[in-house]
C-alpha cells in the first residue's frame, strides 16, 4: 500500500514554469513505476509522463515532449514533473500514479494499469 500526495500546482502565465512534486509513503517507493496524468473537466484522464523504477527510462506524451520532464528521487520517495513553456491548454488537474508491477511500454500510458493515485493538484495557465 502506498499513499501519494501531489503539490506544486497553481496559477501561472503562459510561458511560465511550475514543478510538481508527488511524495509517496512507504518503504518500497523505489520498486514502483510512476506516472503523471492530467484531466480537464468533462474529458478523460490523459497520460503526461512516466518513469521506470530504475529511473533509466522515461516516457512523455507528444503534447508535452520538450517542455515537461519527469524525474524521481528514490531517497526522498518523490517523483517530480518539471513543466516549462506552459500553455493554456496545459490547464488541468494533475495526478500522480504508481504501479507496483513493472509495466510494459504498451501499458505505461493507460490509467487502468496503475494501482495507486493521488488526489491531484490544479494547474491553471492564463493566456
PDB file of N, CA, C and O in Angstrom, residues 3-58:
ATOM      1  N   UNK A   3       0.594   5.706  -0.330  1.00  0.00           N
ATOM      2  CA  UNK A   3      -0.220   6.917  -0.443  1.00  0.00           C
ATOM      3  C   UNK A   3       0.588   7.976  -1.177  1.00  0.00           C
ATOM      4  O   UNK A   3       1.782   8.141  -0.927  1.00  0.00           O
ATOM      5  N   UNK A   4      -0.091   8.696  -2.059  1.00  0.00           N
ATOM      6  CA  UNK A   4       0.569   9.695  -2.903  1.00  0.00           C
ATOM      7  C   UNK A   4      -0.040  11.068  -2.638  1.00  0.00           C
ATOM      8  O   UNK A   4      -1.265  11.209  -2.612  1.00  0.00           O
ATOM      9  N   UNK A   5       0.809  12.057  -2.461  1.00  0.00           N
ATOM     10  CA  UNK A   5       0.348  13.420  -2.215  1.00  0.00           C
ATOM     11  C   UNK A   5       1.065  14.371  -3.172  1.00  0.00           C
ATOM     12  O   UNK A   5       2.298  14.512  -3.102  1.00  0.00           O
ATOM     13  N   UNK A   6       0.275  15.000  -4.050  1.00  0.00           N
ATOM     14  CA  UNK A   6       0.834  15.943  -5.003  1.00  0.00           C
ATOM     15  C   UNK A   6       0.884  17.353  -4.414  1.00  0.00           C
ATOM     16  O   UNK A   6       0.070  17.709  -3.555  1.00  0.00           O
ATOM     17  N   UNK A   7       1.827  18.147  -4.912  1.00  0.00           N
ATOM     18  CA  UNK A   7       1.923  19.555  -4.534  1.00  0.00           C
ATOM     19  C   UNK A   7       2.610  20.313  -5.666  1.00  0.00           C
ATOM     20  O   UNK A   7       3.171  19.699  -6.574  1.00  0.00           O
ATOM     21  N   UNK A   8       2.527  21.634  -5.593  1.00  0.00           N
ATOM     22  CA  UNK A   8       3.240  22.457  -6.561  1.00  0.00           C
ATOM     23  C   UNK A   8       2.385  23.074  -7.638  1.00  0.00           C
ATOM     24  O   UNK A   8       2.874  23.855  -8.456  1.00  0.00           O
ATOM     25  N   UNK A   9       1.094  22.737  -7.661  1.00  0.00           N
ATOM     26  CA  UNK A   9       0.223  23.341  -8.657  1.00  0.00           C
ATOM     27  C   UNK A   9      -0.050  24.801  -8.347  1.00  0.00           C
ATOM     28  O   UNK A   9       0.325  25.317  -7.293  1.00  0.00           O
ATOM     29  N   UNK A  10      -0.708  25.471  -9.278  1.00  0.00           N
ATOM     30  CA  UNK A  10      -1.035  26.880  -9.066  1.00  0.00           C
ATOM     31  C   UNK A  10      -1.409  27.571 -10.348  1.00  0.00           C
ATOM     32  O   UNK A  10      -1.664  26.931 -11.368  1.00  0.00           O
ATOM     33  N   UNK A  11      -1.443  28.895 -10.276  1.00  0.00           N
ATOM     34  CA  UNK A  11      -1.779  29.729 -11.425  1.00  0.00           C
ATOM     35  C   UNK A  11      -0.499  30.336 -11.983  1.00  0.00           C
ATOM     36  O   UNK A  11       0.305  30.900 -11.226  1.00  0.00           O
ATOM     37  N   UNK A  12      -0.317  30.215 -13.284  1.00  0.00           N
ATOM     38  CA  UNK A  12       0.889  30.740 -13.921  1.00  0.00           C
ATOM     39  C   UNK A  12       0.518  31.297 -15.290  1.00  0.00           C
ATOM     40  O   UNK A  12      -0.455  30.839 -15.917  1.00  0.00           O
ATOM     41  N   UNK A  13       1.259  32.287 -15.739  1.00  0.00           N
ATOM     42  CA  UNK A  13       1.012  32.836 -17.073  1.00  0.00           C
ATOM     43  C   UNK A  13       1.617  31.931 -18.141  1.00  0.00           C
ATOM     44  O   UNK A  13       2.572  31.189 -17.894  1.00  0.00           O
ATOM     45  N   UNK A  14       1.062  32.015 -19.318  1.00  0.00           N
ATOM     46  CA  UNK A  14       1.597  31.260 -20.448  1.00  0.00           C
ATOM     47  C   UNK A  14       3.086  31.577 -20.635  1.00  0.00           C
ATOM     48  O   UNK A  14       3.496  32.741 -20.520  1.00  0.00           O
ATOM     49  N   UNK A  15       3.855  30.525 -20.865  1.00  0.00           N
ATOM     50  CA  UNK A  15       5.296  30.677 -20.992  1.00  0.00           C
ATOM     51  C   UNK A  15       6.049  30.460 -19.700  1.00  0.00           C
ATOM     52  O   UNK A  15       7.287  30.343 -19.704  1.00  0.00           O
ATOM     53  N   UNK A  16       5.320  30.402 -18.610  1.00  0.00           N
ATOM     54  CA  UNK A  16       5.936  30.217 -17.302  1.00  0.00           C
ATOM     55  C   UNK A  16       6.236  28.766 -16.994  1.00  0.00           C
ATOM     56  O   UNK A  16       6.039  27.876 -17.837  1.00  0.00           O
ATOM     57  N   UNK A  17       6.718  28.538 -15.765  1.00  0.00           N
ATOM     58  CA  UNK A  17       7.116  27.201 -15.342  1.00  0.00           C
ATOM     59  C   UNK A  17       6.527  26.862 -13.983  1.00  0.00           C
ATOM     60  O   UNK A  17       6.266  27.753 -13.159  1.00  0.00           O
ATOM     61  N   UNK A  18       6.336  25.581 -13.762  1.00  0.00           N
ATOM     62  CA  UNK A  18       5.957  25.036 -12.461  1.00  0.00           C
ATOM     63  C   UNK A  18       6.665  23.701 -12.289  1.00  0.00           C
ATOM     64  O   UNK A  18       6.945  23.010 -13.279  1.00  0.00           O
ATOM     65  N   UNK A  19       6.913  23.333 -11.042  1.00  0.00           N
ATOM     66  CA  UNK A  19       7.411  21.999 -10.758  1.00  0.00           C
ATOM     67  C   UNK A  19       6.452  21.316  -9.791  1.00  0.00           C
ATOM     68  O   UNK A  19       6.260  21.782  -8.663  1.00  0.00           O
ATOM     69  N   UNK A  20       5.881  20.227 -10.251  1.00  0.00           N
ATOM     70  CA  UNK A  20       5.006  19.423  -9.412  1.00  0.00           C
ATOM     71  C   UNK A  20       5.831  18.375  -8.684  1.00  0.00           C
ATOM     72  O   UNK A  20       6.793  17.833  -9.240  1.00  0.00           O
ATOM     73  N   UNK A  21       5.414  18.089  -7.457  1.00  0.00           N
ATOM     74  CA  UNK A  21       6.035  17.037  -6.671  1.00  0.00           C
ATOM     75  C   UNK A  21       4.973  16.044  -6.238  1.00  0.00           C
ATOM     76  O   UNK A  21       3.814  16.410  -6.028  1.00  0.00           O
ATOM     77  N   UNK A  22       5.376  14.806  -6.094  1.00  0.00           N
ATOM     78  CA  UNK A  22       4.490  13.761  -5.602  1.00  0.00           C
ATOM     79  C   UNK A  22       5.264  12.968  -4.558  1.00  0.00           C
ATOM     80  O   UNK A  22       6.214  12.252  -4.898  1.00  0.00           O
ATOM     81  N   UNK A  23       4.849  13.120  -3.309  1.00  0.00           N
ATOM     82  CA  UNK A  23       5.510  12.427  -2.208  1.00  0.00           C
ATOM     83  C   UNK A  23       4.768  11.129  -1.911  1.00  0.00           C
ATOM     84  O   UNK A  23       3.539  11.124  -1.783  1.00  0.00           O
ATOM     85  N   UNK A  24       5.521  10.053  -1.802  1.00  0.00           N
ATOM     86  CA  UNK A  24       4.934   8.735  -1.569  1.00  0.00           C
ATOM     87  C   UNK A  24       5.293   8.217  -0.187  1.00  0.00           C
ATOM     88  O   UNK A  24       6.417   8.397   0.285  1.00  0.00           O
ATOM     89  N   UNK A  25       4.317   7.587   0.440  1.00  0.00           N
ATOM     90  CA  UNK A  25       4.583   6.952   1.727  1.00  0.00           C
ATOM     91  C   UNK A  25       5.118   5.547   1.493  1.00  0.00           C
ATOM     92  O   UNK A  25       5.018   5.009   0.389  1.00  0.00           O
ATOM     93  N   UNK A  26       5.657   4.936   2.531  1.00  0.00           N
ATOM     94  CA  UNK A  26       6.090   3.554   2.423  1.00  0.00           C
ATOM     95  C   UNK A  26       7.551   3.413   2.083  1.00  0.00           C
ATOM     96  O   UNK A  26       8.208   4.353   1.633  1.00  0.00           O
ATOM     97  N   UNK A  27       8.050   2.198   2.263  1.00  0.00           N
ATOM     98  CA  UNK A  27       9.466   1.925   2.100  1.00  0.00           C
ATOM     99  C   UNK A  27       9.816   1.346   0.740  1.00  0.00           C
ATOM    100  O   UNK A  27      10.980   1.090   0.458  1.00  0.00           O
ATOM    101  N   UNK A  28       8.799   1.135  -0.095  1.00  0.00           N
ATOM    102  CA  UNK A  28       9.041   0.425  -1.351  1.00  0.00           C
ATOM    103  C   UNK A  28       8.892   1.317  -2.566  1.00  0.00           C
ATOM    104  O   UNK A  28       8.678   0.838  -3.665  1.00  0.00           O
ATOM    105  N   UNK A  29       9.028   2.614  -2.372  1.00  0.00           N
ATOM    106  CA  UNK A  29       8.834   3.550  -3.486  1.00  0.00           C
ATOM    107  C   UNK A  29       9.713   3.193  -4.666  1.00  0.00           C
ATOM    108  O   UNK A  29       9.287   3.301  -5.820  1.00  0.00           O
ATOM    109  N   UNK A  30      10.925   2.779  -4.408  1.00  0.00           N
ATOM    110  CA  UNK A  30      11.868   2.503  -5.494  1.00  0.00           C
ATOM    111  C   UNK A  30      11.474   1.306  -6.348  1.00  0.00           C
ATOM    112  O   UNK A  30      12.051   1.087  -7.399  1.00  0.00           O
ATOM    113  N   UNK A  31      10.471   0.559  -5.912  1.00  0.00           N
ATOM    114  CA  UNK A  31      10.022  -0.599  -6.683  1.00  0.00           C
ATOM    115  C   UNK A  31       8.787  -0.300  -7.531  1.00  0.00           C
ATOM    116  O   UNK A  31       8.241  -1.189  -8.172  1.00  0.00           O
ATOM    117  N   UNK A  32       8.333   0.961  -7.536  1.00  0.00           N
ATOM    118  CA  UNK A  32       7.145   1.345  -8.291  1.00  0.00           C
ATOM    119  C   UNK A  32       7.513   2.096  -9.568  1.00  0.00           C
ATOM    120  O   UNK A  32       8.377   2.978  -9.552  1.00  0.00           O
ATOM    121  N   UNK A  33       6.839   1.752 -10.645  1.00  0.00           N
ATOM    122  CA  UNK A  33       6.846   2.624 -11.814  1.00  0.00           C
ATOM    123  C   UNK A  33       5.882   3.767 -11.508  1.00  0.00           C
ATOM    124  O   UNK A  33       4.800   3.544 -10.958  1.00  0.00           O
ATOM    125  N   UNK A  34       6.263   4.983 -11.884  1.00  0.00           N
ATOM    126  CA  UNK A  34       5.469   6.171 -11.532  1.00  0.00           C
ATOM    127  C   UNK A  34       5.030   6.919 -12.781  1.00  0.00           C
ATOM    128  O   UNK A  34       5.726   6.925 -13.805  1.00  0.00           O
ATOM    129  N   UNK A  35       3.869   7.571 -12.665  1.00  0.00           N
ATOM    130  CA  UNK A  35       3.369   8.328 -13.806  1.00  0.00           C
ATOM    131  C   UNK A  35       2.668   9.603 -13.383  1.00  0.00           C
ATOM    132  O   UNK A  35       2.256   9.757 -12.230  1.00  0.00           O
ATOM    133  N   UNK A  36       2.564  10.520 -14.335  1.00  0.00           N
ATOM    134  CA  UNK A  36       1.749  11.723 -14.193  1.00  0.00           C
ATOM    135  C   UNK A  36       0.676  11.696 -15.279  1.00  0.00           C
ATOM    136  O   UNK A  36       0.968  11.406 -16.441  1.00  0.00           O
ATOM    137  N   UNK A  37      -0.540  12.010 -14.871  1.00  0.00           N
ATOM    138  CA  UNK A  37      -1.675  12.137 -15.774  1.00  0.00           C
ATOM    139  C   UNK A  37      -2.351  13.472 -15.495  1.00  0.00           C
ATOM    140  O   UNK A  37      -2.115  14.090 -14.471  1.00  0.00           O
ATOM    141  N   UNK A  38      -3.210  13.898 -16.407  1.00  0.00           N
ATOM    142  CA  UNK A  38      -3.970  15.132 -16.182  1.00  0.00           C
ATOM    143  C   UNK A  38      -5.382  14.969 -16.717  1.00  0.00           C
ATOM    144  O   UNK A  38      -5.645  14.152 -17.593  1.00  0.00           O
ATOM    145  N   UNK A  39      -6.266  15.787 -16.156  1.00  0.00           N
ATOM    146  CA  UNK A  39      -7.667  15.684 -16.548  1.00  0.00           C
ATOM    147  C   UNK A  39      -8.339  17.040 -16.483  1.00  0.00           C
ATOM    148  O   UNK A  39      -8.259  17.743 -15.465  1.00  0.00           O
ATOM    149  N   UNK A  40      -9.001  17.366 -17.575  1.00  0.00           N
ATOM    150  CA  UNK A  40      -9.850  18.545 -17.663  1.00  0.00           C
ATOM    151  C   UNK A  40     -11.270  18.110 -17.337  1.00  0.00           C
ATOM    152  O   UNK A  40     -11.660  16.984 -17.664  1.00  0.00           O
ATOM    153  N   UNK A  41     -12.096  18.982 -16.760  1.00  0.00           N
ATOM    154  CA  UNK A  41     -13.492  18.614 -16.522  1.00  0.00           C
ATOM    155  C   UNK A  41     -14.181  18.184 -17.809  1.00  0.00           C
ATOM    156  O   UNK A  41     -14.051  18.840 -18.847  1.00  0.00           O
ATOM    157  N   UNK A  42     -14.885  17.075 -17.746  1.00  0.00           N
ATOM    158  CA  UNK A  42     -15.618  16.603 -18.909  1.00  0.00           C
ATOM    159  C   UNK A  42     -14.783  15.826 -19.902  1.00  0.00           C
ATOM    160  O   UNK A  42     -15.308  15.384 -20.931  1.00  0.00           O
ATOM    161  N   UNK A  43     -13.490  15.664 -19.599  1.00  0.00           N
ATOM    162  CA  UNK A  43     -12.618  14.926 -20.502  1.00  0.00           C
ATOM    163  C   UNK A  43     -12.031  13.707 -19.789  1.00  0.00           C
ATOM    164  O   UNK A  43     -12.032  13.624 -18.556  1.00  0.00           O
ATOM    165  N   UNK A  44     -11.524  12.790 -20.576  1.00  0.00           N
ATOM    166  CA  UNK A  44     -10.867  11.628 -19.982  1.00  0.00           C
ATOM    167  C   UNK A  44      -9.495  12.005 -19.424  1.00  0.00           C
ATOM    168  O   UNK A  44      -8.843  12.937 -19.916  1.00  0.00           O
ATOM    169  N   UNK A  45      -9.079  11.227 -18.441  1.00  0.00           N
ATOM    170  CA  UNK A  45      -7.746  11.442 -17.886  1.00  0.00           C
ATOM    171  C   UNK A  45      -6.711  11.012 -18.928  1.00  0.00           C
ATOM    172  O   UNK A  45      -6.819   9.939 -19.513  1.00  0.00           O
ATOM    173  N   UNK A  46      -5.715  11.876 -19.144  1.00  0.00           N
ATOM    174  CA  UNK A  46      -4.745  11.567 -20.187  1.00  0.00           C
ATOM    175  C   UNK A  46      -3.330  11.463 -19.638  1.00  0.00           C
ATOM    176  O   UNK A  46      -2.968  12.127 -18.660  1.00  0.00           O
ATOM    177  N   UNK A  47      -2.548  10.640 -20.298  1.00  0.00           N
ATOM    178  CA  UNK A  47      -1.159  10.405 -19.934  1.00  0.00           C
ATOM    179  C   UNK A  47      -0.324  11.650 -20.193  1.00  0.00           C
ATOM    180  O   UNK A  47      -0.487  12.311 -21.219  1.00  0.00           O
ATOM    181  N   UNK A  48       0.581  11.941 -19.258  1.00  0.00           N
ATOM    182  CA  UNK A  48       1.516  13.054 -19.430  1.00  0.00           C
ATOM    183  C   UNK A  48       2.951  12.533 -19.501  1.00  0.00           C
ATOM    184  O   UNK A  48       3.680  12.817 -20.452  1.00  0.00           O
ATOM    185  N   UNK A  49       3.354  11.755 -18.482  1.00  0.00           N
ATOM    186  CA  UNK A  49       4.728  11.261 -18.447  1.00  0.00           C
ATOM    187  C   UNK A  49       4.827  10.105 -17.463  1.00  0.00           C
ATOM    188  O   UNK A  49       3.988   9.973 -16.572  1.00  0.00           O
ATOM    189  N   UNK A  50       5.859   9.286 -17.631  1.00  0.00           N
ATOM    190  CA  UNK A  50       6.096   8.199 -16.689  1.00  0.00           C
ATOM    191  C   UNK A  50       7.582   7.918 -16.581  1.00  0.00           C
ATOM    192  O   UNK A  50       8.367   8.286 -17.468  1.00  0.00           O
ATOM    193  N   UNK A  51       7.938   7.244 -15.503  1.00  0.00           N
ATOM    194  CA  UNK A  51       9.347   6.924 -15.258  1.00  0.00           C
ATOM    195  C   UNK A  51       9.436   5.554 -14.607  1.00  0.00           C
ATOM    196  O   UNK A  51       8.667   5.228 -13.705  1.00  0.00           O
ATOM    197  N   UNK A  52      10.374   4.767 -15.095  1.00  0.00           N
ATOM    198  CA  UNK A  52      10.586   3.432 -14.552  1.00  0.00           C
ATOM    199  C   UNK A  52      11.175   3.506 -13.152  1.00  0.00           C
ATOM    200  O   UNK A  52      11.772   4.499 -12.758  1.00  0.00           O
ATOM    201  N   UNK A  53      11.021   2.434 -12.410  1.00  0.00           N
ATOM    202  CA  UNK A  53      11.524   2.366 -11.051  1.00  0.00           C
ATOM    203  C   UNK A  53      13.027   2.611 -10.983  1.00  0.00           C
ATOM    204  O   UNK A  53      13.529   3.147 -10.005  1.00  0.00           O
ATOM    205  N   UNK A  54      13.736   2.244 -12.020  1.00  0.00           N
ATOM    206  CA  UNK A  54      15.186   2.419 -12.045  1.00  0.00           C
ATOM    207  C   UNK A  54      15.617   3.807 -12.459  1.00  0.00           C
ATOM    208  O   UNK A  54      16.796   4.135 -12.406  1.00  0.00           O
ATOM    209  N   UNK A  55      14.657   4.625 -12.903  1.00  0.00           N
ATOM    210  CA  UNK A  55      14.903   5.986 -13.411  1.00  0.00           C
ATOM    211  C   UNK A  55      15.630   6.006 -14.739  1.00  0.00           C
ATOM    212  O   UNK A  55      15.907   7.079 -15.265  1.00  0.00           O
ATOM    213  N   UNK A  56      15.919   4.839 -15.306  1.00  0.00           N
ATOM    214  CA  UNK A  56      16.677   4.821 -16.549  1.00  0.00           C
ATOM    215  C   UNK A  56      15.815   5.139 -17.766  1.00  0.00           C
ATOM    216  O   UNK A  56      16.346   5.581 -18.793  1.00  0.00           O
ATOM    217  N   UNK A  57      14.528   4.902 -17.660  1.00  0.00           N
ATOM    218  CA  UNK A  57      13.657   5.078 -18.816  1.00  0.00           C
ATOM    219  C   UNK A  57      12.506   5.997 -18.467  1.00  0.00           C
ATOM    220  O   UNK A  57      11.838   5.799 -17.447  1.00  0.00           O
ATOM    221  N   UNK A  58      12.287   6.984 -19.320  1.00  0.00           N
ATOM    222  CA  UNK A  58      11.153   7.889 -19.154  1.00  0.00           C
ATOM    223  C   UNK A  58      10.341   7.934 -20.442  1.00  0.00           C
ATOM    224  O   UNK A  58      10.845   7.630 -21.527  1.00  0.00           O
TER     225      UNK A  58
END
